[in-house]
Amino acid sequence: LHPIKKILIRILKALGIYHPLQSRYRRILLQTQNKKLRRSYAGYRGSGFTCNFCGSSFSKFAPRYPKPQDRPALDRNKVIAGYGENVYCPECMSTSRERLILAMLTSMNIRGKKVLHLAPEEKIYRIVKSNCLVTTADIMPGFYSTTDKHIKYADVTMLPFADHCFDIVIANHVLEHIPDDRKAMKEIYRVLNQEGMAILQVPFSEVNLFTIEDQHINDPKKQSALFGQEDHVRIYSLQDYLKRLAGSGFTVDYTPFESLGDFYKYAIQPGEGFIRLRKK
Ligand SMILES: [Zn+2]
């Protein structure tokens, strides 16, 4: 980063407006991208995939590719991380991983439930908000201020909530960022009530038997090269991830992609199964 840019960022952070600005900037960028996509995919409207957020159908959705510096690690470990063909809905920019979550939420009865939504994705938040009593929280709340201005500060390894106070916790693609992920899993388990369930999808490798991680690495370049994203701290092996969840107390029920046939029409991510986590 340019030194002047660095200083500017530091000032904006000190003023507490860096993340809110980023949030707004990201929204404008997305809207611009969305306009372009609608135009360029107009000819693909019709049968094929249907977006469960906006109801639009297209014979293909838009692709999403990883950054060049992230790709080698993702390819080498065959990580299912939300990239590939048919990721973005050209009409509303929903992503394949969001459509999977929505499909699962729709298949459950969520009306009136108490939900904790961490790192709240706007589209999922809006659906949950219209059906449930939702609390949002993140370690960088400002980053989500355009989604929910009441978002709370929370460290997922020390959640500021009482035991057993939520029916559902959603932390989609969060744990791969957290150094002490087992502590975070236990915290999520703690705040769930006895009938509660959690949605904690992460990127994972089905081919690796072991999770790749090194607590000493704290350098975006190395993290890209090793973990496939500059702010990830590991690449989970699916097998090991499920084991860690079970070790934190969860009853783990994994539905592999091959068994999600009903949802293929929503252009969900090939290879991404659904991990249903219950307290008991
Ligand atoms: Zn859509």
Coordinates of C-alpha atoms and ligand atoms in Angstrom, one line a residue, residues 51-56 58 61 89-94 99 123, ligand 1:
C51 CA -32.5 -17.7 -8.0
N52 CA -34.4 -18.4 -4.7
F53 CA -33.8 -14.9 -3.6
C54 CA -35.3 -12.9 -6.5
G55 CA -37.1 -15.7 -8.4
S56 CA -35.4 -14.9 -11.7
F58 CA -31.4 -17.7 -16.4
F61 CA -25.5 -17.4 -13.9
C89 CA -27.4 -14.4 -10.0
P90 CA -27.4 -11.7 -12.8
E91 CA -30.6 -10.2 -11.5
C92 CA -29.8 -9.7 -7.8
M93 CA -26.1 -10.8 -7.3
S94 CA -26.9 -13.5 -4.8
R99 CA -28.7 -19.7 -2.2
K123 CA -29.5 -11.0 1.5
Ligands
ZN1 ZN -31.4 -13.4 -7.8

